[in-house]
């Protein structure tokens, strides 16, 4: 009886998937609140990580509430988004400018990244998500996210990296979101139809979130041996009792 319970418990521990948790998140809001969206913070609001600019973009903080708003539960005047501009010239620098986030995934698997993103009318319509497993080389994941039109928040953009080798349990994991040429073309397209792409357009980020599942600790070989020995002993006792 005891043996059966132990075996059942062991299988249950293996079969139940760990719940996803928020590993790192940026809401870009000032701490403490200063009631101004034009001031904000690049310090992660949950966990830790580094947010940085890629390829010559510059950034300010601007409202997370304007244009319909992000999903930030803080809808006060302190709700900021990270507002990027200074994009590459038309026809140049495909996938070279945007935002980068270094978080690492040590101790976690089933990694999902999500974020809210507002496109201005003249900003690049296409936003390509890229990941890195060494912090150096970045690889496209999926096709680019497309905005149509601009001056709108596209909330809950999400990529599921759980099947990508090297993403789980990796201190060097990083990702970036960069402006991409229109598919099959040699230049950018503005987010709003009829507008012209401009280097002064803006992308605004909010609620950049890394969700993942804590990995079960891997038992040491000695622990496995002890567990098997224990089960064997229980089996002997059970047989003796049955005899
Ligand atoms: Ca503020
Ligand atoms: Ca915010």
CSV table of C-alpha atoms and ligand atoms in Angstrom, one decimal:
chain,number,residue,atom,x,y,z
A,1,UNK,CA,0.0,0.0,0.0
A,2,UNK,CA,2.7,2.4,1.1
A,3,UNK,CA,4.8,1.4,-2.0
A,4,UNK,CA,1.9,2.2,-4.3
A,5,UNK,CA,1.4,5.6,-2.7
A,6,UNK,CA,5.1,6.4,-3.1
A,7,UNK,CA,5.1,5.4,-6.7
A,8,UNK,CA,1.9,7.4,-7.4
A,9,UNK,CA,3.3,10.5,-5.7
A,10,UNK,CA,6.5,10.1,-7.8
A,11,UNK,CA,4.5,10.0,-11.1
A,12,UNK,CA,2.3,12.9,-10.0
A,13,UNK,CA,5.4,15.0,-9.4
A,14,UNK,CA,6.5,14.3,-12.9
A,15,UNK,CA,3.2,14.7,-14.6
A,16,UNK,CA,2.0,18.1,-13.2
A,17,UNK,CA,3.5,20.9,-15.3
A,18,UNK,CA,4.8,23.9,-13.4
A,19,UNK,CA,2.7,27.0,-13.5
A,20,UNK,CA,4.1,29.9,-15.6
A,21,UNK,CA,5.2,32.9,-13.6
A,22,UNK,CA,6.3,36.4,-14.5
A,23,UNK,CA,10.0,36.2,-14.6
A,24,UNK,CA,10.7,39.8,-15.7
A,25,UNK,CA,8.5,42.7,-16.6
A,26,UNK,CA,9.0,46.3,-17.6
A,27,UNK,CA,6.1,48.8,-17.1
A,28,UNK,CA,8.4,51.8,-17.6
A,29,UNK,CA,6.7,53.7,-14.8
A,30,UNK,CA,8.5,55.9,-12.3
A,31,UNK,CA,8.9,54.5,-8.8
A,32,UNK,CA,7.5,56.2,-6.8
A,33,UNK,CA,4.9,57.8,-9.0
A,34,UNK,CA,5.5,61.4,-10.0
A,35,UNK,CA,2.3,61.8,-11.8
A,36,UNK,CA,4.1,62.4,-15.1
A,37,UNK,CA,4.3,60.0,-18.1
A,38,UNK,CA,7.2,61.9,-19.6
A,39,UNK,CA,9.5,60.6,-16.8
A,40,UNK,CA,9.8,56.8,-16.4
A,41,UNK,CA,12.1,54.0,-15.6
A,42,UNK,CA,14.1,51.3,-17.4
A,43,UNK,CA,14.5,49.3,-14.2
A,44,UNK,CA,12.5,46.1,-14.5
A,45,UNK,CA,9.2,46.4,-12.5
A,46,UNK,CA,9.3,42.6,-11.8
A,47,UNK,CA,12.5,40.6,-11.7
A,48,UNK,CA,15.7,42.0,-13.2
A,49,UNK,CA,17.1,42.6,-16.7
A,50,UNK,CA,18.6,45.2,-18.9
A,51,UNK,CA,16.6,47.2,-21.5
A,52,UNK,CA,18.8,48.9,-24.1
A,53,UNK,CA,18.5,50.6,-27.5
A,54,UNK,CA,19.7,48.9,-30.7
A,55,UNK,CA,21.3,50.4,-33.8
A,56,UNK,CA,21.1,54.2,-33.0
A,57,UNK,CA,17.6,54.6,-31.9
A,58,UNK,CA,16.9,57.2,-29.2
A,59,UNK,CA,14.2,57.1,-26.6
A,60,UNK,CA,12.1,59.2,-24.2
A,61,UNK,CA,9.2,58.2,-22.0
A,62,UNK,CA,5.6,59.0,-23.1
A,63,UNK,CA,2.1,58.2,-22.1
A,64,UNK,CA,1.0,54.5,-21.8
A,65,UNK,CA,-2.6,55.7,-21.8
A,66,UNK,CA,-2.8,57.8,-25.0
A,67,UNK,CA,-4.1,56.3,-28.3
A,68,UNK,CA,-6.3,53.8,-26.4
A,69,UNK,CA,-3.7,52.7,-24.0
A,70,UNK,CA,-1.6,49.7,-23.2
A,71,UNK,CA,-2.6,46.9,-20.8
A,72,UNK,CA,-0.7,48.5,-17.9
A,73,UNK,CA,-3.1,48.3,-14.9
A,74,UNK,CA,-1.7,51.6,-13.8
A,75,UNK,CA,-3.8,54.1,-15.8
A,76,UNK,CA,-2.7,57.1,-13.8
A,77,UNK,CA,-0.7,60.0,-15.3
A,78,UNK,CA,2.4,58.1,-14.2
A,79,UNK,CA,1.8,55.4,-16.8
A,80,UNK,CA,4.7,55.6,-19.2
A,81,UNK,CA,5.7,53.7,-22.3
A,82,UNK,CA,9.3,53.6,-23.7
A,83,UNK,CA,9.1,55.7,-26.8
A,84,UNK,CA,11.7,55.0,-29.5
A,85,UNK,CA,12.6,57.1,-32.5
A,86,UNK,CA,15.6,57.9,-34.8
A,87,UNK,CA,15.0,55.0,-37.2
A,88,UNK,CA,17.1,54.0,-40.2
A,89,UNK,CA,16.7,55.9,-43.5
A,90,UNK,CA,14.3,54.5,-46.0
A,91,UNK,CA,15.9,51.5,-47.7
A,92,UNK,CA,18.7,51.1,-45.1
A,93,UNK,CA,19.3,49.0,-42.1
A,94,UNK,CA,16.7,46.3,-42.3
A,95,UNK,CA,16.2,44.8,-38.8
A,96,UNK,CA,19.0,46.9,-37.4
A,97,UNK,CA,17.2,49.3,-35.1
A,98,UNK,CA,14.8,48.9,-32.1
A,99,UNK,CA,14.8,47.8,-28.5
A,100,UNK,CA,16.7,45.0,-26.8
A,101,UNK,CA,16.0,43.2,-23.5
A,102,UNK,CA,18.5,40.9,-21.7
A,103,UNK,CA,16.8,38.8,-19.0
A,104,UNK,CA,18.3,35.4,-18.9
A,105,UNK,CA,16.1,32.3,-18.2
A,106,UNK,CA,18.2,30.5,-15.6
A,107,UNK,CA,16.0,27.9,-13.8
A,108,UNK,CA,13.1,28.4,-16.2
A,109,UNK,CA,11.6,26.7,-19.3
A,110,UNK,CA,8.5,27.2,-21.5
A,111,UNK,CA,9.5,30.8,-22.1
A,112,UNK,CA,6.9,33.2,-23.5
A,113,UNK,CA,7.6,36.8,-24.3
A,114,UNK,CA,4.7,39.3,-24.6
A,115,UNK,CA,4.5,43.1,-25.0
A,116,UNK,CA,2.3,46.0,-25.9
A,117,UNK,CA,3.5,48.3,-28.7
A,118,UNK,CA,2.1,51.5,-30.2
A,119,UNK,CA,3.1,52.5,-33.7
A,120,UNK,CA,2.9,56.1,-34.8
A,121,UNK,CA,1.5,56.8,-38.2
A,122,UNK,CA,4.9,57.2,-40.0
A,123,UNK,CA,6.8,54.5,-38.1
A,124,UNK,CA,7.7,51.1,-39.6
A,125,UNK,CA,4.6,48.9,-40.0
A,126,UNK,CA,6.7,45.7,-39.5
A,127,UNK,CA,8.2,44.7,-36.2
A,128,UNK,CA,10.4,41.6,-36.2
A,129,UNK,CA,11.0,39.7,-32.9
A,130,UNK,CA,14.4,38.2,-32.6
A,131,UNK,CA,16.0,36.0,-29.9
A,132,UNK,CA,19.5,35.2,-28.8
A,133,UNK,CA,20.9,32.3,-26.9
A,134,UNK,CA,24.4,33.8,-26.5
A,135,UNK,CA,23.7,37.5,-26.3
A,136,UNK,CA,25.5,38.1,-29.6
A,137,UNK,CA,23.7,36.5,-32.5
A,138,UNK,CA,20.0,37.3,-32.9
A,139,UNK,CA,17.6,35.1,-34.9
A,140,UNK,CA,14.2,35.9,-36.3
A,141,UNK,CA,11.3,34.1,-34.7
A,142,UNK,CA,8.2,33.9,-36.7
A,143,UNK,CA,7.1,36.5,-39.2
A,144,UNK,CA,7.1,40.2,-38.4
A,145,UNK,CA,4.2,41.8,-36.5
A,146,UNK,CA,2.3,44.2,-38.7
A,147,UNK,CA,0.5,47.4,-37.6
A,148,UNK,CA,-2.4,48.8,-39.7
A,149,UNK,CA,-3.0,51.6,-38.9
A,150,UNK,CA,-0.7,53.7,-36.7
A,151,UNK,CA,-1.6,55.8,-33.7
A,152,UNK,CA,-2.9,52.6,-32.1
A,153,UNK,CA,-1.7,50.3,-29.3
A,154,UNK,CA,-1.2,46.7,-30.4
A,155,UNK,CA,-1.5,45.0,-27.0
A,156,UNK,CA,-0.6,41.4,-26.2
A,157,UNK,CA,1.8,40.7,-29.0
A,158,UNK,CA,3.3,37.4,-27.9
A,159,UNK,CA,5.8,34.7,-29.0
A,160,UNK,CA,6.0,31.3,-27.5
A,161,UNK,CA,9.7,30.1,-27.4
A,162,UNK,CA,9.1,26.9,-25.5
A,163,UNK,CA,10.1,24.8,-28.5
A,164,UNK,CA,13.2,26.8,-29.4
A,165,UNK,CA,16.5,25.0,-28.5
A,166,UNK,CA,18.7,26.9,-26.1
A,167,UNK,CA,16.1,29.4,-24.8
A,168,UNK,CA,15.4,27.6,-21.5
A,169,UNK,CA,17.6,27.8,-18.5
A,170,UNK,CA,20.1,30.1,-20.2
A,171,UNK,CA,21.7,33.1,-18.5
A,172,UNK,CA,22.5,34.6,-21.9
A,173,UNK,CA,19.0,34.7,-23.3
A,174,UNK,CA,18.0,38.0,-24.8
A,175,UNK,CA,15.6,39.3,-27.3
A,176,UNK,CA,15.0,42.4,-29.4
A,177,UNK,CA,12.2,43.9,-31.5
A,178,UNK,CA,13.5,45.7,-34.6
A,179,UNK,CA,12.0,47.6,-37.5
A,180,UNK,CA,11.9,45.4,-40.7
A,181,UNK,CA,11.4,46.1,-44.4
A,182,UNK,CA,8.0,45.2,-45.8
A,183,UNK,CA,8.0,41.5,-46.7
A,184,UNK,CA,9.5,41.0,-50.2
A,185,UNK,CA,10.4,44.7,-50.5
A,186,UNK,CA,13.6,46.7,-50.1
A,187,UNK,CA,12.2,49.4,-47.8
A,188,UNK,CA,10.0,50.2,-44.9
A,189,UNK,CA,6.2,50.9,-45.1
A,190,UNK,CA,4.5,53.3,-42.8
A,191,UNK,CA,2.1,52.0,-40.2
A,192,UNK,CA,-0.8,54.0,-41.5
A,193,UNK,CA,-1.7,53.4,-45.2
A,194,UNK,CA,-1.1,56.5,-47.2
A,195,UNK,CA,1.5,57.9,-44.8
A,196,UNK,CA,5.1,58.0,-45.7
A,197,UNK,CA,7.7,56.1,-43.6
A,198,UNK,CA,9.7,58.6,-41.6
A,199,UNK,CA,12.8,58.3,-39.4
A,200,UNK,CA,11.1,60.4,-36.8
A,201,UNK,CA,8.2,58.0,-36.4
A,202,UNK,CA,7.9,56.4,-33.0
A,203,UNK,CA,7.4,52.9,-31.5
A,204,UNK,CA,6.2,52.9,-27.9
A,205,UNK,CA,6.6,49.8,-25.7
A,206,UNK,CA,4.8,48.9,-22.5
A,207,UNK,CA,4.3,45.8,-20.3
A,208,UNK,CA,7.3,43.9,-21.8
A,209,UNK,CA,6.9,40.6,-20.0
A,210,UNK,CA,8.9,37.3,-19.9
A,211,UNK,CA,6.7,34.4,-18.6
A,212,UNK,CA,8.1,31.0,-17.9
A,213,UNK,CA,7.8,27.9,-15.8
A,214,UNK,CA,10.2,27.1,-13.0
A,215,UNK,CA,12.1,24.0,-13.9
A,216,UNK,CA,11.9,21.0,-11.5
A,217,UNK,CA,15.2,20.4,-9.8
A,218,UNK,CA,17.1,17.5,-11.4
A,219,UNK,CA,17.7,14.8,-8.8
A,220,UNK,CA,21.3,13.9,-8.0
A,221,UNK,CA,22.2,10.3,-9.1
A,222,UNK,CA,22.7,9.4,-5.4
A,223,UNK,CA,19.1,10.6,-4.7
A,224,UNK,CA,17.8,8.4,-7.5
A,225,UNK,CA,19.7,5.4,-6.2
A,226,UNK,CA,18.4,6.0,-2.7
A,227,UNK,CA,14.8,6.3,-4.0
A,228,UNK,CA,15.1,3.1,-5.9
A,229,UNK,CA,16.6,1.3,-2.9
A,230,UNK,CA,13.8,2.6,-0.8
A,231,UNK,CA,11.2,1.4,-3.2
A,232,UNK,CA,12.9,-2.0,-3.4
A,233,UNK,CA,12.9,-2.3,0.4
A,234,UNK,CA,9.2,-1.4,0.5
A,235,UNK,CA,8.6,-4.1,-2.1
A,236,UNK,CA,10.4,-6.7,0.1
A,237,UNK,CA,8.3,-5.6,3.1
A,238,UNK,CA,5.1,-5.8,1.1
A,239,UNK,CA,6.0,-9.3,-0.2
A,240,UNK,CA,6.9,-10.5,3.3
A,241,UNK,CA,3.5,-9.2,4.6
A,242,UNK,CA,1.7,-10.9,1.8
A,243,UNK,CA,3.5,-14.2,2.5
B,1,LIG,CA1,6.7,59.3,-14.3
B,2,LIG,CA1,3.5,51.8,-18.4
